[in-house]
Amino acid sequence: MDWSFIVSGFVVGALVGLTGVGGGSLMTPILTLVFGVSPSVAVGTDLAFASVTKTAGTFTHRLRGTVRWDIVRLLCYGALPAALVATLGLKYFGALDKQIGHLIRICIAGSVMLTVVAILFRGKMLAWMLAHPERQLQGRALATTTVVAGVVLGTLVTISSIGAGAVGATLLVLMYPRLTAAEVAGTDIAYAVPLTAIAAAGHWWLGSIDWSLLLTLLVGSVPGITLGSWFARSMPERLLRGVLATVLVSVAAKLVA
């Protein structure tokens, strides 16, 4: 059992537990760039890795009371059917070529940087929204937007394994600016569990999961995300937002590179 895989799993798991971000955005590049795993196997293995890892994280966040289940439900309404359709598309058309894949990564990097801005200026955003209540999405409009966001996330995650955390956190901060950093992390992790499970099942069907690699990564990631999720609520809000912003900037740089 390779300790470098175990350590990588632990570090990524801990970051996901603390911030909700870093699963596909960090693990897929690590597998392909550092360990030389083929892109298709890296995506499939990472989705299975995320499904099991985030299940452990969801359990801990639930105990800590940092999951907004109403938002999770709306995201899943859009994300789960989109994941099924995207899997069938991959089966029929094959994987995306490198140019389109790179374009997707750049778009995700841009959305990640939007998240950083939203996190760092959350106080000013809230003040502005309170001063302009007519600009806030509410009721049916907010629910519909959340479902549509789920469709985008389900498609992105199934194709690239990237987006469940990074883009999900972006959309949560922008649509629900009153969520605390711990609630963003908990909600982001919880909706990603069924999404990554369905996407992983699709990649299993496509034959792109390395099960021995997956097991080694999980040895590190399950304790990592459990610890990260447990301490997310205990960390000072400003410190947690700083950690989240730092992780997201690193993710964006890695995606562009």
Tab-separated table of C-alpha atoms in Angstrom, residues 6-248:
chain	number	residue	atom	x	y	z
A	6	ILE	CA	-2.698	7.539	1.650
A	7	VAL	CA	-1.215	10.929	2.564
A	8	SER	CA	-2.756	12.519	-0.543
A	9	GLY	CA	-6.142	11.071	0.385
A	10	PHE	CA	-5.859	12.363	3.958
A	11	VAL	CA	-4.885	15.912	2.942
A	12	VAL	CA	-7.602	16.196	0.293
A	13	GLY	CA	-10.164	14.659	2.665
A	14	ALA	CA	-9.304	17.110	5.447
A	15	LEU	CA	-9.591	20.096	3.087
A	16	VAL	CA	-12.952	18.875	1.780
A	17	GLY	CA	-14.220	18.396	5.326
A	18	LEU	CA	-13.204	21.914	6.355
A	19	THR	CA	-14.313	23.779	3.237
A	20	GLY	CA	-16.467	21.500	1.061
A	21	VAL	CA	-13.970	22.130	-1.741
A	22	GLY	CA	-10.947	20.303	-3.101
A	23	GLY	CA	-12.142	16.803	-4.017
A	24	GLY	CA	-12.123	16.586	-7.818
A	25	SER	CA	-10.383	19.939	-8.206
A	26	LEU	CA	-7.328	18.654	-6.322
A	27	MET	CA	-7.461	14.853	-6.500
A	28	THR	CA	-7.887	14.515	-10.270
A	29	PRO	CA	-4.874	16.785	-11.041
A	30	ILE	CA	-2.846	14.964	-8.342
A	31	LEU	CA	-3.612	11.569	-9.868
A	32	THR	CA	-2.852	12.653	-13.431
A	33	LEU	CA	0.052	15.083	-12.958
A	34	VAL	CA	1.829	13.613	-9.921
A	35	PHE	CA	1.113	9.883	-10.168
A	36	GLY	CA	0.684	9.533	-13.937
A	37	VAL	CA	-2.793	7.965	-13.852
A	38	SER	CA	-4.619	8.187	-17.201
A	39	PRO	CA	-7.250	10.986	-17.284
A	40	SER	CA	-10.262	8.699	-17.813
A	41	VAL	CA	-9.255	6.401	-14.917
A	42	ALA	CA	-8.435	9.431	-12.752
A	43	VAL	CA	-11.925	10.881	-13.301
A	44	GLY	CA	-13.745	7.599	-12.620
A	45	THR	CA	-11.633	6.720	-9.565
A	46	ASP	CA	-11.944	10.236	-8.166
A	47	LEU	CA	-15.745	10.138	-8.445
A	48	ALA	CA	-15.877	6.867	-6.496
A	49	PHE	CA	-13.380	8.346	-4.007
A	50	ALA	CA	-15.568	11.450	-3.577
A	51	SER	CA	-18.726	9.403	-3.078
A	52	VAL	CA	-17.345	7.371	-0.160
A	53	THR	CA	-15.294	10.214	1.334
A	54	LYS	CA	-18.165	12.711	1.287
A	55	THR	CA	-20.533	10.189	2.856
A	56	ALA	CA	-18.286	10.203	5.922
A	57	GLY	CA	-18.100	13.999	5.799
A	58	THR	CA	-21.885	14.357	5.532
A	59	PHE	CA	-22.410	12.189	8.592
A	60	THR	CA	-20.067	14.378	10.644
A	61	HIS	CA	-21.515	17.659	9.344
A	62	ARG	CA	-24.988	16.376	10.154
A	63	LEU	CA	-23.922	15.721	13.732
A	64	ARG	CA	-22.585	19.280	13.878
A	65	GLY	CA	-25.791	20.742	12.419
A	66	THR	CA	-24.099	22.358	9.406
A	67	VAL	CA	-26.144	20.891	6.528
A	68	ARG	CA	-29.049	22.779	4.920
A	69	TRP	CA	-31.136	19.830	3.731
A	70	ASP	CA	-33.682	22.006	1.907
A	71	ILE	CA	-30.923	23.291	-0.374
A	72	VAL	CA	-29.460	19.796	-0.775
A	73	ARG	CA	-32.842	18.522	-1.979
A	74	LEU	CA	-33.210	21.256	-4.616
A	75	LEU	CA	-29.682	20.732	-5.942
A	76	CYS	CA	-30.289	16.988	-6.238
A	77	TYR	CA	-33.502	17.549	-8.232
A	78	GLY	CA	-31.326	18.978	-10.992
A	79	ALA	CA	-27.991	17.220	-10.500
A	80	LEU	CA	-29.035	13.562	-10.398
A	81	PRO	CA	-30.968	13.420	-13.713
A	82	ALA	CA	-28.207	15.487	-15.348
A	83	ALA	CA	-25.584	12.969	-14.168
A	84	LEU	CA	-27.546	10.105	-15.755
A	85	VAL	CA	-27.902	11.955	-19.060
A	86	ALA	CA	-24.209	12.921	-19.075
A	87	THR	CA	-23.195	9.284	-18.445
A	88	LEU	CA	-25.260	8.131	-21.417
A	89	GLY	CA	-23.664	10.903	-23.474
A	90	LEU	CA	-20.165	9.689	-22.552
A	91	LYS	CA	-21.163	6.147	-23.496
A	92	TYR	CA	-22.547	7.235	-26.849
A	93	PHE	CA	-20.120	10.008	-27.892
A	94	GLY	CA	-17.014	9.037	-25.910
A	95	ALA	CA	-14.911	11.277	-23.635
A	96	LEU	CA	-14.434	14.954	-24.426
A	97	ASP	CA	-11.313	15.878	-26.393
A	98	LYS	CA	-8.455	17.712	-24.683
A	99	GLN	CA	-9.349	21.158	-26.035
A	100	ILE	CA	-12.918	21.073	-24.752
A	101	GLY	CA	-11.731	19.578	-21.460
A	102	HIS	CA	-9.247	22.425	-21.034
A	103	LEU	CA	-11.946	24.991	-21.827
A	104	ILE	CA	-14.159	23.448	-19.126
A	105	ARG	CA	-11.302	23.636	-16.607
A	106	ILE	CA	-10.703	27.320	-17.411
A	107	CYS	CA	-14.417	28.084	-16.979
A	108	ILE	CA	-14.392	26.274	-13.638
A	109	ALA	CA	-11.276	28.203	-12.574
A	110	GLY	CA	-13.084	31.456	-13.350
A	111	SER	CA	-16.076	30.427	-11.256
A	112	VAL	CA	-13.748	29.403	-8.436
A	113	MET	CA	-12.193	32.869	-8.379
A	114	LEU	CA	-15.712	34.327	-8.183
A	115	THR	CA	-16.159	32.231	-5.062
A	116	VAL	CA	-12.991	33.698	-3.554
A	117	VAL	CA	-14.285	37.231	-4.149
A	118	ALA	CA	-17.682	36.305	-2.677
A	119	ILE	CA	-16.068	34.761	0.418
A	120	LEU	CA	-13.660	37.613	1.078
A	121	PHE	CA	-16.318	40.291	0.622
A	122	ARG	CA	-19.197	38.368	2.190
A	123	GLY	CA	-19.884	41.102	4.743
A	124	LYS	CA	-20.154	43.785	2.073
A	125	MET	CA	-22.323	41.501	-0.067
A	126	LEU	CA	-24.742	40.961	2.821
A	127	ALA	CA	-24.882	44.674	3.547
A	128	TRP	CA	-25.609	45.423	-0.109
A	129	MET	CA	-28.317	42.750	-0.301
A	130	LEU	CA	-29.973	44.031	2.862
A	131	ALA	CA	-29.947	47.522	1.354
A	132	HIS	CA	-31.381	46.218	-1.945
A	133	PRO	CA	-33.885	43.466	-1.025
A	134	GLU	CA	-35.487	43.720	-4.478
A	135	ARG	CA	-32.304	42.225	-6.007
A	136	GLN	CA	-32.401	39.047	-3.886
A	137	LEU	CA	-33.702	35.814	-5.305
A	138	GLN	CA	-36.485	34.498	-3.125
A	139	GLY	CA	-39.227	31.889	-3.112
A	140	ARG	CA	-39.875	30.096	-6.394
A	141	ALA	CA	-37.213	32.044	-8.314
A	142	LEU	CA	-34.518	30.983	-5.834
A	143	ALA	CA	-35.737	27.369	-5.839
A	144	THR	CA	-35.764	27.230	-9.655
A	145	THR	CA	-32.275	28.756	-9.861
A	146	THR	CA	-30.995	26.188	-7.362
A	147	VAL	CA	-32.399	23.302	-9.435
A	148	VAL	CA	-30.830	24.729	-12.614
A	149	ALA	CA	-27.529	25.054	-10.762
A	150	GLY	CA	-27.868	21.363	-9.908
A	151	VAL	CA	-28.222	20.516	-13.619
A	152	VAL	CA	-24.994	22.371	-14.422
A	153	LEU	CA	-23.170	20.703	-11.533
A	154	GLY	CA	-24.396	17.211	-12.417
A	155	THR	CA	-23.168	17.573	-15.997
A	156	LEU	CA	-19.779	19.044	-15.068
A	157	VAL	CA	-19.045	16.500	-12.351
A	158	THR	CA	-19.909	13.475	-14.492
A	159	ILE	CA	-17.750	14.648	-17.388
A	160	SER	CA	-14.698	15.926	-15.522
A	161	SER	CA	-15.106	14.903	-11.818
A	162	ILE	CA	-14.511	18.620	-11.105
A	163	GLY	CA	-17.148	21.062	-9.931
A	164	ALA	CA	-19.077	19.426	-7.100
A	165	GLY	CA	-17.080	21.323	-4.485
A	166	ALA	CA	-15.537	24.285	-6.284
A	167	VAL	CA	-18.477	25.360	-8.443
A	168	GLY	CA	-20.975	24.161	-5.842
A	169	ALA	CA	-19.423	26.398	-3.198
A	170	THR	CA	-19.443	29.326	-5.627
A	171	LEU	CA	-23.135	28.954	-6.364
A	172	LEU	CA	-24.062	28.444	-2.717
A	173	VAL	CA	-22.227	31.597	-1.645
A	174	LEU	CA	-23.802	33.635	-4.446
A	175	MET	CA	-27.353	32.275	-4.103
A	176	TYR	CA	-27.393	31.954	-0.297
A	177	PRO	CA	-24.987	34.624	1.021
A	178	ARG	CA	-26.303	34.269	4.579
A	179	LEU	CA	-24.901	30.748	4.935
A	180	THR	CA	-21.948	30.467	7.281
A	181	ALA	CA	-18.692	29.018	5.924
A	182	ALA	CA	-19.366	25.777	7.836
A	183	GLU	CA	-22.883	25.545	6.327
A	184	VAL	CA	-21.461	26.088	2.840
A	185	ALA	CA	-19.035	23.213	3.471
A	186	GLY	CA	-21.663	20.883	4.962
A	187	THR	CA	-24.318	21.536	2.312
A	188	ASP	CA	-21.764	21.324	-0.492
A	189	ILE	CA	-20.564	17.940	0.761
A	190	ALA	CA	-24.058	16.520	1.376
A	191	TYR	CA	-25.553	17.132	-2.071
A	192	ALA	CA	-22.379	15.774	-3.703
A	193	VAL	CA	-22.816	12.307	-2.135
A	194	PRO	CA	-25.669	11.039	-4.360
A	195	LEU	CA	-24.322	12.994	-7.341
A	196	THR	CA	-20.838	11.473	-7.215
A	197	ALA	CA	-22.327	8.039	-6.447
A	198	ILE	CA	-24.415	8.113	-9.630
A	199	ALA	CA	-21.532	9.519	-11.677
A	200	ALA	CA	-19.173	6.881	-10.234
A	201	ALA	CA	-21.644	4.099	-11.069
A	202	GLY	CA	-21.694	5.411	-14.625
A	203	HIS	CA	-17.905	5.336	-14.846
A	204	TRP	CA	-17.907	1.817	-13.365
A	205	TRP	CA	-20.210	0.881	-16.230
A	206	LEU	CA	-17.749	2.554	-18.619
A	207	GLY	CA	-14.864	0.598	-17.002
A	208	SER	CA	-12.823	3.572	-15.798
A	209	ILE	CA	-12.311	2.920	-12.054
A	210	ASP	CA	-9.076	1.578	-10.527
A	211	TRP	CA	-10.385	-0.217	-7.424
A	212	SER	CA	-7.019	-0.879	-5.746
A	213	LEU	CA	-6.059	2.790	-6.118
A	214	LEU	CA	-9.470	3.802	-4.772
A	215	LEU	CA	-9.050	1.655	-1.659
A	216	THR	CA	-5.616	3.108	-0.920
A	217	LEU	CA	-6.891	6.695	-1.240
A	218	LEU	CA	-9.851	5.962	1.066
A	219	VAL	CA	-7.544	4.707	3.844
A	220	GLY	CA	-6.342	8.299	4.183
A	221	SER	CA	-9.396	10.281	3.107
A	222	VAL	CA	-12.065	8.875	5.457
A	223	PRO	CA	-10.247	9.888	8.679
A	224	GLY	CA	-9.154	13.111	6.963
A	225	ILE	CA	-12.658	14.286	6.054
A	226	THR	CA	-14.049	13.159	9.419
A	227	LEU	CA	-11.533	15.333	11.279
A	228	GLY	CA	-11.960	18.253	8.874
A	229	SER	CA	-15.761	18.142	9.094
A	230	TRP	CA	-15.687	17.954	12.899
A	231	PHE	CA	-13.467	21.028	13.255
A	232	ALA	CA	-15.223	23.100	10.542
A	233	ARG	CA	-17.812	24.506	12.949
A	234	SER	CA	-15.273	25.050	15.745
A	235	MET	CA	-12.948	27.161	13.632
A	236	PRO	CA	-13.446	30.947	13.778
A	237	GLU	CA	-15.530	32.140	10.821
A	238	ARG	CA	-12.829	34.523	9.552
A	239	LEU	CA	-10.128	31.834	9.739
A	240	LEU	CA	-12.311	29.262	7.975
A	241	ARG	CA	-13.153	31.730	5.215
A	242	GLY	CA	-9.422	32.436	4.852
A	243	VAL	CA	-8.639	28.717	4.534
A	244	LEU	CA	-11.444	28.281	2.000
A	245	ALA	CA	-10.263	31.249	-0.070
A	246	THR	CA	-6.644	29.977	-0.036
A	247	VAL	CA	-7.680	26.470	-1.112
A	248	LEU	CA	-9.837	27.887	-3.913
